[in-house]
Coordinates of C-alpha atoms in Angstrom, one line a residue:
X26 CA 8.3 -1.2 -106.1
X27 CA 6.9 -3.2 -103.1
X28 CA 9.3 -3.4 -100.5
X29 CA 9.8 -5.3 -97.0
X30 CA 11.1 -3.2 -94.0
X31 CA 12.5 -4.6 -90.6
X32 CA 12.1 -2.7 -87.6
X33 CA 14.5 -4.1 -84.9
X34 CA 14.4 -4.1 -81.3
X35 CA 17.3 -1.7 -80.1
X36 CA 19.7 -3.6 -78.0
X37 CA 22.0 -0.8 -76.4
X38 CA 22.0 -0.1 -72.9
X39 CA 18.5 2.1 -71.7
X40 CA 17.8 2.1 -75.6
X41 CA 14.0 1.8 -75.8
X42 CA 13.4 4.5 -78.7
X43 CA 12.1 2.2 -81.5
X44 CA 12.4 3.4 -85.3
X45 CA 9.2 3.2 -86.8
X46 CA 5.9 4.2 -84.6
X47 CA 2.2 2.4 -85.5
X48 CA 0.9 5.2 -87.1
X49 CA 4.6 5.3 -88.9
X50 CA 3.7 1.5 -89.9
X51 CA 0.0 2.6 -90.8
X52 CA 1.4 4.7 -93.8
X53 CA 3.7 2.4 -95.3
X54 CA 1.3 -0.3 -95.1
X55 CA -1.2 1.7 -96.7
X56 CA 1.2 1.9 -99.5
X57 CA 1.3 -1.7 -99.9
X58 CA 4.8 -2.2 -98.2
X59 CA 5.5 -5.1 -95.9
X60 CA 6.4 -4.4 -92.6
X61 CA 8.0 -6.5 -89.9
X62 CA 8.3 -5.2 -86.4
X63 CA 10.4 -7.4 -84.0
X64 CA 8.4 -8.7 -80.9
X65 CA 8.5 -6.1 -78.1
X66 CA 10.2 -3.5 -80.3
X67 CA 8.2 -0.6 -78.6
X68 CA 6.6 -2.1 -75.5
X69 CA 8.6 -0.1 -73.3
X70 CA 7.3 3.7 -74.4
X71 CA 3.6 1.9 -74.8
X72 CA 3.8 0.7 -78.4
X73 CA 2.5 -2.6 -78.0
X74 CA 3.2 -5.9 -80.4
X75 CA -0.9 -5.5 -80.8
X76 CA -1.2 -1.8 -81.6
X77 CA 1.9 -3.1 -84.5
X78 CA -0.6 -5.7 -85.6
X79 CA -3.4 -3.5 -85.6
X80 CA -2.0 -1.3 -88.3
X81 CA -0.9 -3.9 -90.4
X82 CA 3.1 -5.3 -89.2
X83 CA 3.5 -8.4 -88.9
X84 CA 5.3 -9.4 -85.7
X85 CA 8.5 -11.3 -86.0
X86 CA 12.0 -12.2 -84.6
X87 CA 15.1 -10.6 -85.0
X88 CA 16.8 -12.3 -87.8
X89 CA 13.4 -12.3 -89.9
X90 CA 13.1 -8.5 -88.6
X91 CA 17.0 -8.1 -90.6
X92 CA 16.1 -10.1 -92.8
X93 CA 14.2 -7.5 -95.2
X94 CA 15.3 -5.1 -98.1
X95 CA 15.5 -1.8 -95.8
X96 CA 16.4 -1.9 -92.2
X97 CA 15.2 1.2 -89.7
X98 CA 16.3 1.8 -86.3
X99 CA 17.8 4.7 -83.8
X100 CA 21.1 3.3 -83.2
X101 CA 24.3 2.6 -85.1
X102 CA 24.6 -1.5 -85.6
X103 CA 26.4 -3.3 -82.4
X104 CA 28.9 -5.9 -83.3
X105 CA 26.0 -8.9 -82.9
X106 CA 23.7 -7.0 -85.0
X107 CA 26.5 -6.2 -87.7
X108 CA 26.7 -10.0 -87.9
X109 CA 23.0 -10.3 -89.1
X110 CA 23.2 -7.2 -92.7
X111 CA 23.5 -8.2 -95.7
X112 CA 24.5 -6.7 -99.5
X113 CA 22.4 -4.1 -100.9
X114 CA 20.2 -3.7 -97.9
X115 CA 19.2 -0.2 -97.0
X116 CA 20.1 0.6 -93.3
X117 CA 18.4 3.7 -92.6
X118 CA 19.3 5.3 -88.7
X119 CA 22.2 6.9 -86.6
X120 CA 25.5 5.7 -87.8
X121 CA 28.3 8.5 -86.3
X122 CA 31.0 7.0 -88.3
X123 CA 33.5 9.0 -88.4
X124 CA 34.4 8.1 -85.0
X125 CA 34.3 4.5 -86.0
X126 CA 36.4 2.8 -88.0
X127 CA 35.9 -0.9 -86.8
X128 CA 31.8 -0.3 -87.4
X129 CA 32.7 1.4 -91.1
X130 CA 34.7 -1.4 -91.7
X131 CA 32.3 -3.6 -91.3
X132 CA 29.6 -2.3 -93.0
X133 CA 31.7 -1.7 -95.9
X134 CA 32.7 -5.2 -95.7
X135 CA 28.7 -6.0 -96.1
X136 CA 28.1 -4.2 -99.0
X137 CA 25.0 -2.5 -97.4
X138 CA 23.4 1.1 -98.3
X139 CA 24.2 2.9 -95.2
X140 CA 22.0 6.1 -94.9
X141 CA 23.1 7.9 -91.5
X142 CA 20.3 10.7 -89.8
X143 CA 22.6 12.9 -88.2
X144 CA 23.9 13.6 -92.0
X145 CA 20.7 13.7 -93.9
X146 CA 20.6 17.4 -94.9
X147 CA 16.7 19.5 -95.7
X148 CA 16.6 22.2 -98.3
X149 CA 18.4 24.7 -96.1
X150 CA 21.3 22.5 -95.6
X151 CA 19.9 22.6 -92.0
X152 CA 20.0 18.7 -90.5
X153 CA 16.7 17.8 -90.1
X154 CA 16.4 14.4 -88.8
X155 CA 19.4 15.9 -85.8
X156 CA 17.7 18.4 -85.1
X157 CA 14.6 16.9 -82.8
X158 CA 17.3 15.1 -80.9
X159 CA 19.2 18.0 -80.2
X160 CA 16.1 19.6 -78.7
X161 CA 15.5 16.6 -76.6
X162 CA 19.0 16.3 -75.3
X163 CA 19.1 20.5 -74.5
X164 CA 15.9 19.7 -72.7
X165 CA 16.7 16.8 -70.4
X166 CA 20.1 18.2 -70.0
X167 CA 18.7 21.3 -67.7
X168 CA 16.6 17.9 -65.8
X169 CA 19.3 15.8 -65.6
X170 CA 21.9 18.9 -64.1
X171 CA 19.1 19.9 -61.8
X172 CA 19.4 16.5 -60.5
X173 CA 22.8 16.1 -60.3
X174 CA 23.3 19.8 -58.0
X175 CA 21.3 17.8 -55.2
X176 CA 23.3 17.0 -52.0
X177 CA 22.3 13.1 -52.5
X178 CA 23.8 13.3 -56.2
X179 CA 27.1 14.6 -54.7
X180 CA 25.6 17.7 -55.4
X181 CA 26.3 21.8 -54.3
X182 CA 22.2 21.7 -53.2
X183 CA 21.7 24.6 -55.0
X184 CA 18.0 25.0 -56.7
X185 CA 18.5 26.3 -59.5
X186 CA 15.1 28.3 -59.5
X187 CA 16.2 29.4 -56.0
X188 CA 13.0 30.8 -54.2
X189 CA 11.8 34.3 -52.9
X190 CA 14.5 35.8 -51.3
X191 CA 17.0 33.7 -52.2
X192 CA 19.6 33.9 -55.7
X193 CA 18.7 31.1 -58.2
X194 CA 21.2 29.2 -59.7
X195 CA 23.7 30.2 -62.6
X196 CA 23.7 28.2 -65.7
X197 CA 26.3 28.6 -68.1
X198 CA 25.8 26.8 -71.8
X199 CA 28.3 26.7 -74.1
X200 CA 26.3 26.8 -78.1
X201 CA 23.2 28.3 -78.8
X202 CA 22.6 25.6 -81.5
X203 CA 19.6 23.5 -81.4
X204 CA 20.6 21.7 -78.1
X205 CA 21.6 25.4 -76.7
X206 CA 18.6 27.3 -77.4
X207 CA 16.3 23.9 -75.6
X208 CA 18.7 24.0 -72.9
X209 CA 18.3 27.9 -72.1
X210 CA 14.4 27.5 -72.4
X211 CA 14.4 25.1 -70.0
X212 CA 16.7 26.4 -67.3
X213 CA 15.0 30.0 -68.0
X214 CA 11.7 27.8 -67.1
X215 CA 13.3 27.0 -63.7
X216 CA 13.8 30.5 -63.1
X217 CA 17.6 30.0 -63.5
X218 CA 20.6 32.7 -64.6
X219 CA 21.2 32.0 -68.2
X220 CA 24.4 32.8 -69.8
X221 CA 24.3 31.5 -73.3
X222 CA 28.3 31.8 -75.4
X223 CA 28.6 31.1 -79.2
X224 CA 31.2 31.8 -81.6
X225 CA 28.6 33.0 -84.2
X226 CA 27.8 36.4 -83.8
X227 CA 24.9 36.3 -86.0
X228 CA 22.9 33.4 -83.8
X229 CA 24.0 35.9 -80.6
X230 CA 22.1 37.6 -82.5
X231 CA 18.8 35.8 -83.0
X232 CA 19.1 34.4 -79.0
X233 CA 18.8 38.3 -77.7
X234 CA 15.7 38.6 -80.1
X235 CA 14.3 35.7 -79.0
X236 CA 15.0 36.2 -75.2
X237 CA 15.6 39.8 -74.8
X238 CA 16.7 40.5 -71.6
X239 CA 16.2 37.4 -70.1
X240 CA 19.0 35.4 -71.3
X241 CA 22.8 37.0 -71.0
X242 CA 24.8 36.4 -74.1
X243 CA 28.5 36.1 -74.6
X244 CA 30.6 35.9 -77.5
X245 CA 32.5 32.4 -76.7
X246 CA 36.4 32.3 -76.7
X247 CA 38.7 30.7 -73.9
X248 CA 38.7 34.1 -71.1
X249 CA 35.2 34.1 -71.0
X250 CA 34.6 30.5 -70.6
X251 CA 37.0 30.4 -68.2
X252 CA 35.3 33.7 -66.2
X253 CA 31.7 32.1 -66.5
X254 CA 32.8 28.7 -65.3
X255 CA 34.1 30.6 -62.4
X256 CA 31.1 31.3 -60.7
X257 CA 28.6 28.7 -62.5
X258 CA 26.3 25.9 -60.6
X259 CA 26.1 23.9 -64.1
X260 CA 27.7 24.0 -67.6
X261 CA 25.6 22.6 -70.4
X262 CA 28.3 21.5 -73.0
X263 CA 26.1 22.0 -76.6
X264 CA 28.4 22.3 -79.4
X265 CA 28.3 20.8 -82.4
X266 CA 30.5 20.6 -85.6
X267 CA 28.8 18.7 -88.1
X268 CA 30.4 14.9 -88.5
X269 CA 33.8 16.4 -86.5
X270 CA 35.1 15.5 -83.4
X271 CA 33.2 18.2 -80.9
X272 CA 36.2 21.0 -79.9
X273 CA 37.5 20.7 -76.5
X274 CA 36.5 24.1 -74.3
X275 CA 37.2 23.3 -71.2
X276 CA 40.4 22.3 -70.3
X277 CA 41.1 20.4 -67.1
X278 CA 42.0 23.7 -65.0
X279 CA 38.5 25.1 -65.5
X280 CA 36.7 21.6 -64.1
X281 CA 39.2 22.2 -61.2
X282 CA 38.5 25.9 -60.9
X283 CA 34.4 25.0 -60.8
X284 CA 32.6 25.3 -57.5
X285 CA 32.4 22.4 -55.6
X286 CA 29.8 20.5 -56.1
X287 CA 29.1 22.4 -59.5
X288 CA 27.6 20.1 -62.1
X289 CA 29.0 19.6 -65.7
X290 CA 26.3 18.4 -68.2
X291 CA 28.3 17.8 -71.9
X292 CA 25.5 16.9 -74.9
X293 CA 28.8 16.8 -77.2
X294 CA 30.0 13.7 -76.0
X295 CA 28.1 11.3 -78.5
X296 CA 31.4 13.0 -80.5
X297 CA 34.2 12.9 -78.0
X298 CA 32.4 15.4 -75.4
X299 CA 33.8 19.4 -75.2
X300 CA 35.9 19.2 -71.7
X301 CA 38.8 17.6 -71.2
X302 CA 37.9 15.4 -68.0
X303 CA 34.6 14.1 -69.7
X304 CA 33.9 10.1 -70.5
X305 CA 31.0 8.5 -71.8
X306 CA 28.5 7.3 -69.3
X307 CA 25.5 5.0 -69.3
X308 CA 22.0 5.7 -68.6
X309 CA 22.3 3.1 -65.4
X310 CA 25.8 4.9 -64.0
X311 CA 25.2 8.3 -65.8
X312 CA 27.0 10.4 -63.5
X313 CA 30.7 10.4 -61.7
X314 CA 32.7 13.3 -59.7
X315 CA 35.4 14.4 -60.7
X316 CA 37.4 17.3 -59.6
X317 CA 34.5 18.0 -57.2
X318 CA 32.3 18.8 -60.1
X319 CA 29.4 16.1 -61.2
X320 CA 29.6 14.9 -64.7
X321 CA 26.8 13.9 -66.5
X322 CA 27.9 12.1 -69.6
X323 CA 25.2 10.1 -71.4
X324 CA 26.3 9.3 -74.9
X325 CA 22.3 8.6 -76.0
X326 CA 20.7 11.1 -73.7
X327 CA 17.3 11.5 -75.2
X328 CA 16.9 7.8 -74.7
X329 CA 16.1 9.0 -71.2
X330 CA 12.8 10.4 -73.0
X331 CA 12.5 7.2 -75.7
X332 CA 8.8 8.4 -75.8
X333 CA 9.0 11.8 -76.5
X334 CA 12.5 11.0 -78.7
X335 CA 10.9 8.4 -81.1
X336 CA 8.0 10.9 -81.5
X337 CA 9.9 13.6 -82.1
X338 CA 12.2 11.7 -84.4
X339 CA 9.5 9.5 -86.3
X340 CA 8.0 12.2 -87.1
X341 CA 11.3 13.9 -89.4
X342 CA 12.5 10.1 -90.5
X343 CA 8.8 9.0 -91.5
X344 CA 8.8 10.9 -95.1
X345 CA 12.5 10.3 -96.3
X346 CA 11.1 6.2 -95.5
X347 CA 8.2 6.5 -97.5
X348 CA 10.3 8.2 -100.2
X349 CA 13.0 5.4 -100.0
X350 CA 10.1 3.0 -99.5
X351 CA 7.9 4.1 -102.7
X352 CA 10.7 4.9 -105.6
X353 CA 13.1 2.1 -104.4
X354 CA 16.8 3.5 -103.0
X355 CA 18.4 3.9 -106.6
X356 CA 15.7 6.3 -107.4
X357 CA 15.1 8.1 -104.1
X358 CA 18.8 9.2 -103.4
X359 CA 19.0 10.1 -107.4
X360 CA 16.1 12.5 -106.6
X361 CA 16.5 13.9 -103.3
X362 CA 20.0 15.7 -102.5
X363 CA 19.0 15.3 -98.5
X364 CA 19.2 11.9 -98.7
X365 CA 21.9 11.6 -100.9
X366 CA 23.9 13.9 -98.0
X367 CA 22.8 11.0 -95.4
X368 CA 24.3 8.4 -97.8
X369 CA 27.2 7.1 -95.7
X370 CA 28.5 3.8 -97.3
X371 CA 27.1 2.2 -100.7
X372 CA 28.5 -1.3 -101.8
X373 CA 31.8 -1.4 -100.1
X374 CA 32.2 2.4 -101.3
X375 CA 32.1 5.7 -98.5
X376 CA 30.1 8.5 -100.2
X377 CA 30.3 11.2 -97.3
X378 CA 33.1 13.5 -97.5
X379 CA 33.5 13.8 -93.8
X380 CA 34.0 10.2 -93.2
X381 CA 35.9 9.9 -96.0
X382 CA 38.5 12.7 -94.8
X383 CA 38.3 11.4 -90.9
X384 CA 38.9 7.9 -91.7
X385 CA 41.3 8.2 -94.5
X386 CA 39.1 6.2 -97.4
X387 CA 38.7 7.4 -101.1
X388 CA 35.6 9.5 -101.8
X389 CA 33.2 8.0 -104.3
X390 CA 30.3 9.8 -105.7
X391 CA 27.4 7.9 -105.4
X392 CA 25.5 8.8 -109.0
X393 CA 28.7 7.4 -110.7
X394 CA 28.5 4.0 -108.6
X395 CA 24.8 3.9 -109.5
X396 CA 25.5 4.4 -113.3
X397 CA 28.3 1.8 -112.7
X398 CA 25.8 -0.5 -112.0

């Protein structure tokens, strides 16, 4: 059941998260699996082409790097690395196809075994391999709107710790999900106000147990928003509906009624973003003002981190690869329901409700296919 497993540079913009670690490449050596790590895959966070070596890759080039049986990364495919999958080849990383039809097309048109993260599902039906990103992201977004209230940024110049003797800052975060409950431990850290709205009362809840009196919570619904926006020095957008396009929350009057200066941080906008006047940005132009209020709109934000975010995120992908690595795919997504979730596209055929239903395909049922074949 040998297998051989590329691990490709990532070629998006500030991308330097890289999807298999050493220590990652260590344990599927040890198993007896060939591994081949593009040169310079993880230079950039301090994985070097010799520490790959070390624990048994083999260095290569790109094509020889797509050239193996399963494929892991971070990012969906671009268009010039679409051009380079072939059939029956297990592509194991982000894919966020629902949004994408052109990219669903193509990998349909490939034939490939397209097992996405963000749909991979644990015991729980929690989604495990989402989950450390979402932390990441809540964490840098409380950074990355610190920075963007300074006066140079366009900024109010509000601190949001404030000092003795003078108010801190009011953050307002819209989800107590995963990104939520990172984001309001962070700005809490800084000494900020914390208003934290959900539309779950139950996770309400489990925030004022966690926080106590600390953190303010508010059940979420469009007054509210519109009151806390009011007076608020940055809104953390944080929602999330699994594999939907995120809801939008706040229209274009509630940007306008901000403070000027204000800053608007939206996580959500890997699927659409939740206000009305945001548009993705780029880790080298990640901000723009609009309405007086500073957008931060970073479609892969815990890129910003790559270290920290391919830690975090080896560390939840590592097991389901071995798994996929050790029984071969057939066998693995027969035995594990989590993975099967995560199966996106099999031979030309989409297996995920959700981007079935979005994209208007027919749903196929992957252990029918399988027995097909």
């Amino acid at each position: 059941h040998l297998m051989r497993i590329g691990i490709p540079k990532e070629i998006k913009d500030h991308e330097y998260r890289v999807g298999v670690t050493p220590a990652g490449v260590s344990a599927l050596t040890a198993r007896g699996h060939e591994v081949l790590v593009e040169t310079l895959a993880g230079a950039r966070i301090g994985f070097d082409d010799a520490q790959y070596e070390a624990a048994g890759a083999m260095i290569a080039g790109r094509n020889e790097a797509y050239g193996c049986d399963m494929v892991i990364k971070v990012k969906e495919p671009q268009p010039s690395e679409v051009a380079l999958l072939r059939e029956g080849q297990v592509l194991f990383c982000y894919l966020h196809l629902a949004p994408e039809p052109d990219l669903t097309r193509e990998l349909l048109a490939r034939k490939v075994i397209g097992i996405a993260y963000e749909t991979v599902t644990d015991a729980q039906g929690m989604l495990p391999l989402l989950i450390p990103m979402s932390e990441v992201a809540g964490r840098i977004a409380v950074q990355a709107g610190a920075t963007a209230l300074q006066i140079a940024n366009g900024g109010s110049g509000v601190l949001l710790g404030g000092v003795p003797g003078v108010a801190p800052g009011k953050v307002v975060i819209l989800g107590g999900g995963s990104s939520g409950l990172n984001a309001a431990k962070m700005a809490l850290g800084l000494g900020a106000e914390v208003t934290v709205l959900d539309i779950s009362l139950a996770r309400l809840r489990y925030l004022d147990d966690v926080f106590g009196m600390r953190v303010k919570t508010r059940f979420s619904e469009p007054v509210a928003i519109a009151e806390l926006t009011l007076e608020a020095d940055l809104v953390i957008g944080a929602v999330l509906v699994p594999g939907k396009r995120a809801p939008r929350l706040l229209t274009r009057e509630m940007v306008k009624a901000m403070k000027p200066g204000s800053a608007l941080v939206d996580i959500a906008i890997d699927q659409g973003g939740c206000a009305e006047t945001s548009r993705p940005t780029t880790h080298s132009a990640p901000t723009y003002i609009e309405h007086g209020v500073v957008h931060y709109c970073v479609t892969n934000m815990p890129g910003a981190a790559a270290r920290t975010a391919t830690l975090a995120l080896t560390q939840a992908t590592l097991p389901l690869a071995l798994e996929l690595a050790d029984k071969g795919y057939v066998r693995a997504l027969q035995e594990h329901p989590g993975l099967r979730a995560g199966l996106n596209v099999y031979r030309g055929q989409v297996t995920h409700p959700a981007v079935a239903a979005d994209l208007g395909y027919a749903l196929e049922d992957f252990a029918a296919l399988a027995l097909a074949a």
